[in-house]
Coordinates of C-alpha atoms in Angstrom, one line a residue:
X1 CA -3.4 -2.2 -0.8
X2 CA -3.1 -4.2 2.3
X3 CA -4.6 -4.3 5.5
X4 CA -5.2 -1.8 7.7
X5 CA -3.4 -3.5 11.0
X6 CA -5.3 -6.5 11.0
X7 CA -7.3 -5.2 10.9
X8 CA -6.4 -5.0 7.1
X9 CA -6.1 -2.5 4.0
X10 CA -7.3 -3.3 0.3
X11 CA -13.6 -3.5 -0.1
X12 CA -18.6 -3.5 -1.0
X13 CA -19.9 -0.6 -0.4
X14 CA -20.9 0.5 3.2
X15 CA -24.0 1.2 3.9
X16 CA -24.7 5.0 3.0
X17 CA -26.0 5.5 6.8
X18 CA -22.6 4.8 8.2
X19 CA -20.9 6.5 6.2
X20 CA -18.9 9.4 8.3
X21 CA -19.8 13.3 7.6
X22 CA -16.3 15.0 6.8
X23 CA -16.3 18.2 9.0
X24 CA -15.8 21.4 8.0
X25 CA -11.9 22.5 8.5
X26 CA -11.3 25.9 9.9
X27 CA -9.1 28.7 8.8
X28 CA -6.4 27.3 11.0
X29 CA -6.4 23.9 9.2
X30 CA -5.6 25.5 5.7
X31 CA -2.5 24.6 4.1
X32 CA 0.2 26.7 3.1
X33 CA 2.3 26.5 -0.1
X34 CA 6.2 26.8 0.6
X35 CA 6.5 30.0 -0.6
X36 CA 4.4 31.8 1.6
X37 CA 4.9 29.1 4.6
X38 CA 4.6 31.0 7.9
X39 CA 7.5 29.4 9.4
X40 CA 10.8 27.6 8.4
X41 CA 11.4 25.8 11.2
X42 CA 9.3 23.4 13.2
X43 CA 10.1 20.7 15.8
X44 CA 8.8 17.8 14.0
X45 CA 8.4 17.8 10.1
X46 CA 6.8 15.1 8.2
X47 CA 7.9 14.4 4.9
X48 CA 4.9 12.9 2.8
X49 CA 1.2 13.3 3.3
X50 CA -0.4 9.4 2.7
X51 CA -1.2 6.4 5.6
X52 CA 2.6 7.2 7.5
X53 CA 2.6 10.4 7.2
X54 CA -0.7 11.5 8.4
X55 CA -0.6 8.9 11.0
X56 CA 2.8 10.5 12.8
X57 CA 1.8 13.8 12.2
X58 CA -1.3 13.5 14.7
X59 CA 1.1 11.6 16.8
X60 CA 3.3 14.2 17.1
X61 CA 0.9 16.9 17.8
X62 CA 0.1 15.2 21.1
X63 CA 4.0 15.3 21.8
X64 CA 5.2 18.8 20.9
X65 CA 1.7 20.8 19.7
X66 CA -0.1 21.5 16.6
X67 CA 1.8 24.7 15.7
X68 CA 5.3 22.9 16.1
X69 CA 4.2 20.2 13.6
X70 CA 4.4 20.5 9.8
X71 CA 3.8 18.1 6.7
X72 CA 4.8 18.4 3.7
X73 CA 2.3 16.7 0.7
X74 CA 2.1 18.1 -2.9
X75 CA -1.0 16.3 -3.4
X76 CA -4.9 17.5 -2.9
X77 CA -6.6 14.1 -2.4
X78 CA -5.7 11.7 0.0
X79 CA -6.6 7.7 -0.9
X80 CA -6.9 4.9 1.0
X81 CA -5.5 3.2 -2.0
X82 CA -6.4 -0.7 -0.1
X83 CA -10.0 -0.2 -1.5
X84 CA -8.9 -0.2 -5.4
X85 CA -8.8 -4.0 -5.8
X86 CA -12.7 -3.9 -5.5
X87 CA -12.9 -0.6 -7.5
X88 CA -10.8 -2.5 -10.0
X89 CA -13.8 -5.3 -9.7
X90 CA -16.3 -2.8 -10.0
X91 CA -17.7 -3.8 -6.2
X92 CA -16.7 -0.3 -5.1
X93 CA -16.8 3.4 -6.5
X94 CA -13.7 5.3 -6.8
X95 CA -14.8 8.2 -5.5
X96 CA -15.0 6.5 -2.2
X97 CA -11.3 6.2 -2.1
X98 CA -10.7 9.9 -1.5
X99 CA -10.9 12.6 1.2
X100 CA -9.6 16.4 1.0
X101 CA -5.8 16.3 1.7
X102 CA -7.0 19.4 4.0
X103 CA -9.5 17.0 6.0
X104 CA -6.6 14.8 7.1
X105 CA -4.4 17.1 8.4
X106 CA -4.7 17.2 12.3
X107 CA -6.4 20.6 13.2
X108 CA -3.2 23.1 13.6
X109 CA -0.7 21.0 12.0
X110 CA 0.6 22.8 8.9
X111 CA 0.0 21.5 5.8
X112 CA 3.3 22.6 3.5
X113 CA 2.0 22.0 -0.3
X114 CA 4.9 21.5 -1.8
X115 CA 7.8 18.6 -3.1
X116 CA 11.0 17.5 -1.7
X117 CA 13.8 18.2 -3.5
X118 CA 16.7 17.6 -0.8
X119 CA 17.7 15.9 2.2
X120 CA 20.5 17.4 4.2
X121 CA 20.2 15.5 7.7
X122 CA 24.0 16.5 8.1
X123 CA 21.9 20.3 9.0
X124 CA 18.9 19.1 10.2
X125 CA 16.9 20.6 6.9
X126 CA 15.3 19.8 3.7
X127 CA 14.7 22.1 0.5
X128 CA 11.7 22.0 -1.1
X129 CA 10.9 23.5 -4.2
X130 CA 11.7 27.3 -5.2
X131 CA 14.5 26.3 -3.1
X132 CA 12.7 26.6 0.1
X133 CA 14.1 25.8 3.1
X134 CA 13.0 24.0 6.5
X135 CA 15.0 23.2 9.2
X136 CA 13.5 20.5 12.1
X137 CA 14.4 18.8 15.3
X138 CA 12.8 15.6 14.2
X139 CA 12.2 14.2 10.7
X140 CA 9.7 11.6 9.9
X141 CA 10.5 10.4 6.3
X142 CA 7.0 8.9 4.7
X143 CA 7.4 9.2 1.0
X144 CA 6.0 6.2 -0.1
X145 CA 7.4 4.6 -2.9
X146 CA 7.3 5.1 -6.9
X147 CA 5.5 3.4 -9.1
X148 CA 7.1 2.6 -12.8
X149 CA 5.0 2.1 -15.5
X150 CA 7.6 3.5 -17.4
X151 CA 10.2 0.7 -17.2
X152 CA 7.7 -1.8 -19.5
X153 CA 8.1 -1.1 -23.2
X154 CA 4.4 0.3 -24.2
X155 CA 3.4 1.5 -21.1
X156 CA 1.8 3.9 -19.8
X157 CA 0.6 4.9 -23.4
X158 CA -0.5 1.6 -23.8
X159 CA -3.8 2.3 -21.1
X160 CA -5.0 4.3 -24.0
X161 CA -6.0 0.7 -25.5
X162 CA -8.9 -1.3 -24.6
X163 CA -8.3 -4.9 -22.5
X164 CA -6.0 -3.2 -19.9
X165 CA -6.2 -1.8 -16.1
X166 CA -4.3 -1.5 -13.1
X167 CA -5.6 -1.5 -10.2
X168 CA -2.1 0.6 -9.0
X169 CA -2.9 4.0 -10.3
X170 CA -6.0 6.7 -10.1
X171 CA -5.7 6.9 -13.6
X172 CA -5.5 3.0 -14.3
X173 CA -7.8 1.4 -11.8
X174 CA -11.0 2.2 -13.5
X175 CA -10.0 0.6 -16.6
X176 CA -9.5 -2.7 -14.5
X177 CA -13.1 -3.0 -14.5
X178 CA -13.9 -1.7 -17.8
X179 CA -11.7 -4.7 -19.2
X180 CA -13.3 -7.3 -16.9
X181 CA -16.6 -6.2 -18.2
X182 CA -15.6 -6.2 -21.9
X183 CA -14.1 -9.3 -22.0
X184 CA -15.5 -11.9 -24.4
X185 CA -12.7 -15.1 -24.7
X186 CA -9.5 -15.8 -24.2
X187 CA -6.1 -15.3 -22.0
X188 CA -6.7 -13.0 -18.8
X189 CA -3.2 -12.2 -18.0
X190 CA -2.4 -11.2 -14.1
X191 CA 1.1 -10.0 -13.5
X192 CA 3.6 -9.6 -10.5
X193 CA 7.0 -7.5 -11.2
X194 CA 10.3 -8.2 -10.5
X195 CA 10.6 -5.5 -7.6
X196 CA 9.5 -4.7 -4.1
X197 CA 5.7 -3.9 -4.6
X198 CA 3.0 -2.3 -1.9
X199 CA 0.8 -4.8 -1.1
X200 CA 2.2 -8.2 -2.7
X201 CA -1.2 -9.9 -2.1
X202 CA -3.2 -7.4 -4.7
X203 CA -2.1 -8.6 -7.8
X204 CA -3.6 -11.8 -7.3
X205 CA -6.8 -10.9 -5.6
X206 CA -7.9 -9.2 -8.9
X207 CA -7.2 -12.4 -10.4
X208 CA -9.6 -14.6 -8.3
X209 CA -12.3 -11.8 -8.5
X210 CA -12.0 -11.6 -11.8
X211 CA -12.4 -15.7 -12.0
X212 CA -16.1 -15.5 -9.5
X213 CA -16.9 -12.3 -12.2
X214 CA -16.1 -14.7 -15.5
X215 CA -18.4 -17.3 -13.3
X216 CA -20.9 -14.8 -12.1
X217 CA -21.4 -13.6 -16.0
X218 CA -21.3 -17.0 -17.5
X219 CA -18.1 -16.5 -19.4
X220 CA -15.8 -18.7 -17.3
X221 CA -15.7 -21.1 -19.8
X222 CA -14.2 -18.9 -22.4
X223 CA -11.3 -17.6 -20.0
X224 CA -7.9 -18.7 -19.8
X225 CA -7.0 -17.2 -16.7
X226 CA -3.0 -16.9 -16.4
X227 CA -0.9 -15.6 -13.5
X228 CA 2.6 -14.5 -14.7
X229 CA 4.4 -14.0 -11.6
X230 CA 8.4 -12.8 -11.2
X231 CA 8.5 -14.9 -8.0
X232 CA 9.2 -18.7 -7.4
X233 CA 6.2 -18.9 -4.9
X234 CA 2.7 -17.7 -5.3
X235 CA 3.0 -16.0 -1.4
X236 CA 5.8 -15.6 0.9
X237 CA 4.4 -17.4 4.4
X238 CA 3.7 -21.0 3.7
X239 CA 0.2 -21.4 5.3
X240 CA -1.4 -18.9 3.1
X241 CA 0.7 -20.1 0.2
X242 CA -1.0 -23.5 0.8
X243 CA -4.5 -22.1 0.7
X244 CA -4.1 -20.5 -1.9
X245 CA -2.9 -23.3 -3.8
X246 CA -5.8 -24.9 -3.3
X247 CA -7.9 -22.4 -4.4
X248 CA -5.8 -22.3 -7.9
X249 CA -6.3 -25.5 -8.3
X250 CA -10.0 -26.1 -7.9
X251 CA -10.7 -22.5 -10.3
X252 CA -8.3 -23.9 -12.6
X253 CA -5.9 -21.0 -12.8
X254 CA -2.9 -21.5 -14.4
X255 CA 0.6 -19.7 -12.2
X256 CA 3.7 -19.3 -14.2
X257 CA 6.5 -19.0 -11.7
X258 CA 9.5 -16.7 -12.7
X259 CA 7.9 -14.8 -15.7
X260 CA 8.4 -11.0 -15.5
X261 CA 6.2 -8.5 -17.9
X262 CA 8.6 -6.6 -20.0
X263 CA 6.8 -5.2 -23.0
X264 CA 2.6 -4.3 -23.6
X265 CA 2.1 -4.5 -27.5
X266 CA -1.6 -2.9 -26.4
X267 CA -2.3 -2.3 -30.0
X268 CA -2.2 -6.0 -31.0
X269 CA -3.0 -7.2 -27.2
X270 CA 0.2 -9.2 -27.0
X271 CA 2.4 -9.4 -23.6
X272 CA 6.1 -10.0 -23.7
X273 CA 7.3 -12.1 -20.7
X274 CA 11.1 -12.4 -20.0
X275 CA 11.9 -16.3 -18.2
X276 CA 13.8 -14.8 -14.8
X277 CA 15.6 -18.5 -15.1
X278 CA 16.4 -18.7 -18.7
X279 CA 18.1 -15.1 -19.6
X280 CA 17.3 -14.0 -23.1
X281 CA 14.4 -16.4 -23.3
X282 CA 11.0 -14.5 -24.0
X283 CA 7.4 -15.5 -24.5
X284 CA 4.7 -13.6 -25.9
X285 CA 1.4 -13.9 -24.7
X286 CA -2.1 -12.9 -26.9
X287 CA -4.8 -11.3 -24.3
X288 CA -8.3 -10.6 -24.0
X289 CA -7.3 -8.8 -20.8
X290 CA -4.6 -7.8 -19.0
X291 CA -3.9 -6.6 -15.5
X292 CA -0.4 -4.9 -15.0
X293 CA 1.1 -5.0 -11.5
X294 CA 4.2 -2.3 -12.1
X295 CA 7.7 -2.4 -11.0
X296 CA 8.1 -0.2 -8.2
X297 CA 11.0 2.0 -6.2
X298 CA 12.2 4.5 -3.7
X299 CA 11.0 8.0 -4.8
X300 CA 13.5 9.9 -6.7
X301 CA 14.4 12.3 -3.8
X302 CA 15.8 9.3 -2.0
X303 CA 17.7 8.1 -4.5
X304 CA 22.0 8.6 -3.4
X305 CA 20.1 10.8 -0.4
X306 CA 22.5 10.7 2.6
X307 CA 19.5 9.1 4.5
X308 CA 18.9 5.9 2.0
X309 CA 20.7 2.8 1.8
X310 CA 22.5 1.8 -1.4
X311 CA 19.1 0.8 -3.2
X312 CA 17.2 4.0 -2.3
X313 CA 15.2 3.3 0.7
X314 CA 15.5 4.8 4.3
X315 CA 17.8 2.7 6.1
X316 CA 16.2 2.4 9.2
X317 CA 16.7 0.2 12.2
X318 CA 14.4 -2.7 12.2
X319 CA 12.8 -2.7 15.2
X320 CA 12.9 1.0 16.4
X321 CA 12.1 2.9 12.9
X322 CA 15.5 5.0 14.6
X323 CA 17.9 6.1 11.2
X324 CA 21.0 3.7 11.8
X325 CA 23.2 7.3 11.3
X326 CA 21.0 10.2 11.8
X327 CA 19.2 9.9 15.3
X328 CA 16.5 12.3 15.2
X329 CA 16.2 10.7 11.7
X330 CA 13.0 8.1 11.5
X331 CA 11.3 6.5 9.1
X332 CA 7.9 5.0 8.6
X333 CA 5.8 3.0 5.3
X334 CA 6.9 1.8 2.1
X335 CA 10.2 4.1 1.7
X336 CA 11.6 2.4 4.3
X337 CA 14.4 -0.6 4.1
X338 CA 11.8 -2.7 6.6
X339 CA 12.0 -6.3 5.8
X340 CA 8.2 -6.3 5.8
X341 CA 5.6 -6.5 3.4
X342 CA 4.8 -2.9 2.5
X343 CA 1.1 -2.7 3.5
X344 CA -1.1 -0.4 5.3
X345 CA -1.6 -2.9 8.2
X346 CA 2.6 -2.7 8.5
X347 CA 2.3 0.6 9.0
X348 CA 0.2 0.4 11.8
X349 CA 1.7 -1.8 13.6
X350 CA 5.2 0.6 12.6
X351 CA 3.5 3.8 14.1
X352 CA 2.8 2.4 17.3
X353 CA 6.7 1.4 18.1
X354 CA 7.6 4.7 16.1
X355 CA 5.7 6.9 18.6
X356 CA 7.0 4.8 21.6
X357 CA 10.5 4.8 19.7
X358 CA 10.7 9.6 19.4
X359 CA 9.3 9.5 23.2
X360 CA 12.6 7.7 24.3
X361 CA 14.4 9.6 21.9
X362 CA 12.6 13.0 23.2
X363 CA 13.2 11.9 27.1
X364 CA 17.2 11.1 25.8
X365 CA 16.5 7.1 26.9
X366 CA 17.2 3.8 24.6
X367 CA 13.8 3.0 22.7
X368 CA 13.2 -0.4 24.1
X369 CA 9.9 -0.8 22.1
X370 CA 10.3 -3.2 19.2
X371 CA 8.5 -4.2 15.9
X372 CA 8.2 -7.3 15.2
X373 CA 7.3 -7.0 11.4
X374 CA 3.5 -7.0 11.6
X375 CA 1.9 -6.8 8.5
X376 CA -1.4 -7.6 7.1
X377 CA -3.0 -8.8 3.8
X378 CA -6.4 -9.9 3.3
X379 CA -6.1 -12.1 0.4
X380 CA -9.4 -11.6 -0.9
X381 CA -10.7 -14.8 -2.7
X382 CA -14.2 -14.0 -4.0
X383 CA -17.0 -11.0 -3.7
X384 CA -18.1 -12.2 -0.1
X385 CA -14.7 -14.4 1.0
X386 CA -11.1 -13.5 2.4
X387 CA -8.3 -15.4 3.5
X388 CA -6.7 -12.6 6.5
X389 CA -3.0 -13.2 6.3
X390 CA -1.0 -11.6 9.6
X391 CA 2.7 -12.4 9.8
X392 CA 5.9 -11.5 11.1
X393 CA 9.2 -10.6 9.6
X394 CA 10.1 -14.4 9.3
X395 CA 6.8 -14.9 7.3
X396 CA 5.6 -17.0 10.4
X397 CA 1.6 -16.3 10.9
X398 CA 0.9 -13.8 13.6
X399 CA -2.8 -14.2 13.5
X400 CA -5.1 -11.6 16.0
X401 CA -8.5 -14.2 16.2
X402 CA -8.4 -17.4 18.0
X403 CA -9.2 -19.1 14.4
X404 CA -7.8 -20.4 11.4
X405 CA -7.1 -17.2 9.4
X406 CA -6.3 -19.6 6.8
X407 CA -9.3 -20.4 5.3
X408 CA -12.1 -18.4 3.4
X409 CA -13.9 -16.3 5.3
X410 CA -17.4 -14.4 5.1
X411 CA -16.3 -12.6 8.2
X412 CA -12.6 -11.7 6.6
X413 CA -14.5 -10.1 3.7
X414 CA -16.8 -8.2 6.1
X415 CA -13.6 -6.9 8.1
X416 CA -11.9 -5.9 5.2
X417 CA -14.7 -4.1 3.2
X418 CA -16.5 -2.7 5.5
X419 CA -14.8 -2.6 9.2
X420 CA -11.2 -1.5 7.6
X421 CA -12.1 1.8 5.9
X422 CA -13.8 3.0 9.0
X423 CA -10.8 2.1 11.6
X424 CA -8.2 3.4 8.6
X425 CA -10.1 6.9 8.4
X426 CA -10.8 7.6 12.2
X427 CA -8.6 4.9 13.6
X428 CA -4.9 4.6 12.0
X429 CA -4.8 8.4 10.3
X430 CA -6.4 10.3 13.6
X431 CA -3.1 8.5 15.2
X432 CA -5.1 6.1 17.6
X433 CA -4.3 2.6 15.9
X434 CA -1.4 1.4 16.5
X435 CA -2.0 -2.8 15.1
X436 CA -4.2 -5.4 16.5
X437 CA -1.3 -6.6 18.8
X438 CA -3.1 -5.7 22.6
X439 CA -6.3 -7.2 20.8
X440 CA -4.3 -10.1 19.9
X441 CA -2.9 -10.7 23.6
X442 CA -6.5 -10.7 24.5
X443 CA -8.2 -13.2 22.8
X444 CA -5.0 -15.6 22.7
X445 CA -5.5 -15.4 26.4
X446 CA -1.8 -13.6 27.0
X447 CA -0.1 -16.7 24.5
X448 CA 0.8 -14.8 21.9

């Protein structure tokens, strides 16, 4: 729920003239299920249908052709899951979120409709369900991650109750905003969990929406706005971190460092809090609403997989996306071990080097292209203002506009609402995005 490479990923509505007519798909882009797939082997295979996956799949039909290209998504709708933290603040209609999993396949490219089960890089093949097997020459490995409602006691049952959302879920982010509208007085609880999460920035840019829609509604006065945060820092690269400070401070938000949501009591609105740096130490908070940022993982497929490192993920090389043991092995997004915020705009900026990485690969050369970490979050502070975070894997800013990103931002706000959804839809998924980086170059004059 990031940023779309800069230009930048979690959005107003646009204006209905621009937005773009979905055309028609021909027989030829229909999927297939795995059953009756037409071929069980194909030259590239993409595991995993969202941002990553779509994204190297139109790559790689411009490398090997459409019919030697197959992906494989269970899912029918495809999201761009960056506009939910204004869904969540009711400044954006879910139903904008979506497109036909059919309309993003690249014309030809086979759409497999089906799950992984296995990994077996040792034969160059994966079984999907019904035991169906595909073989490949490459594998791009775009699962995503998982999320985990699950692992806090009274969740996800506890969404049946009023005063709770997430903007995380398709089933939770429209009961963000039915909570923001409902609520009347008292604590309005923001939390961050102790795991990797997509998009770090998100669970805090509901908050400060949340804060100018208490303001906008005249019940600021009667909100106790609390951010109960795992980490020991309210964001990772220190001149956002300082912005945003400020911005706490003047709205009077209250950030309680090292506090990680264990338990929902939704029936008696109470939230149990675990002190990461007093073990055994709990604290339960009452709430008149309550957002829930959930822990997060590797999906379960990658879990012991021959192709994940000891925690789940794909264990990649750094700066070439190559599989540090399998070399026709890559991997792109969130299931990846990238030390990188897990963000549409990271992806992005991933794809480009990816596609520059299976070209060397293809030619038998060294990839010599390198990712630098890119990633994106526009940390969006208000219904018209953003603070556009770009940075690097050693959280140093990496900033595309001749500016100081750092600061609120009408324009920010614009980019991400408006400009971001239209370069994520025929920009990043058609395969023609790959980060802000030449764009960057330019306007720094060749200095950065």
């Amino acid at each position: 729920m990031a940023a779309v490479g800069l230009i930048s990923s979690c959005t107003l509505p646009l204006v209905p003239l621009l937005r773009p007519r979905i055309p028609k798909r021909s027989p030829s882009h229909l999927h297939t299920t795995a059953s009756c797939a037409s071929k069980d082997y194909y030259e590239a295979l993409v595991l995993g249908g969202g941002t990553g996956g779509i994204t190297m799949s139109a790559r790689m039909k411009r490398k090997v052709g459409a019919g030697n290209v197959a992906v494989v998504e269970p899912h029918e709708k495809h999201y761009y899951q960056p506009l939910w933290t204004l869904v969540g603040a009711g400044a954006k209609q879910l139903a904008t979120s979506s497109r036909a999993t059919a309309s993003v396949i690249p014309p030809g490219v086979k759409w497999i409709q089906s799950r992984v089960q296995k990994l077996d890089p040792d034969e160059n093949c994966v079984y999907l369900e019904n035991n169906q097997k595909i073989s490949y020459k490459y594998l791009i490995i775009a699962l995503g991650l998982q999320l985990h409602y699950e692992k806090i006691k009274g969740l996800p049952e506890g969404f049946k109750h009023p005063k709770i959302g997430s903007n995380y879920s398709i089933h939770t982010v429209e009961k963000t905003w039915k909570a923001l509208q409902d609520f009347e007085e008292g604590n309005a609880i923001f939390t961050f969990p102790n795991t990797p999460v997509k998009c770090a920035g998100a669970p805090q840019k509901i908050m400060y929406l949340s804060d100018a829609y208490f303001r906008k509604t005249g019940k600021r006065s009667r909100a106790n706005i609390i951010f109960n945060t795992s980490l020991g820092v309210i964001f990772g690269v220190q001149k956002y971190a300082d912005a945003l400070l400020e911005i706490i401070k003047s709205r009077n938000i209250t950030v309680n460092y090292r506090h990680n949501l264990i338990e929902v009591r939704a029936d008696k609105q109470e939230a149990v809090f675990e002190n990461l740096d007093k073990p055994g130490v709990t604290e339960v908070y009452q709430y008149g609403m309550l957002h829930v940022t959930p822990p997060m993982g590797p999906p379960d497929v990658l879990l012991n997989s021959p192709v994940s490192d000891a925690a789940g993920w794909v264990d990649v090389d750094k700066e070439t996306l190559q599989h540090k043991k399998y070399p026709n092995v890559f991997g792109i997004g969130d299931c990846t071990n990238l030390p990188t915020s897990k963000t549409a705009a990271a992806i992005a900026g991933q794809s480009g080097v990816l596609d520059k990485t299976i070209s060397s690969i293809m030619k038998g050369k060294t990839p010599t292209k390198k990712y630098d970490g890119y990633t994106s979050c526009p940390l969006v502070t208000n219904y018209n203002r953003a603070i556009l975070a770009e940075f690097d894997y050693n959280a140093q800013p990496l900033e595309t506009f001749p500016i100081d990103q750092g600061k609120e931002r009408l324009s920010s706000f614009h980019m991400k609402a408006h400009m971001m959804p239209l370069l994520y839809w025929h920009g990043l998924l058609k395969g023609f995005w790959g980060g802000p980086a030449p764009i960057r170059k330019l306007l720094h004059l060749g200095l950065k």
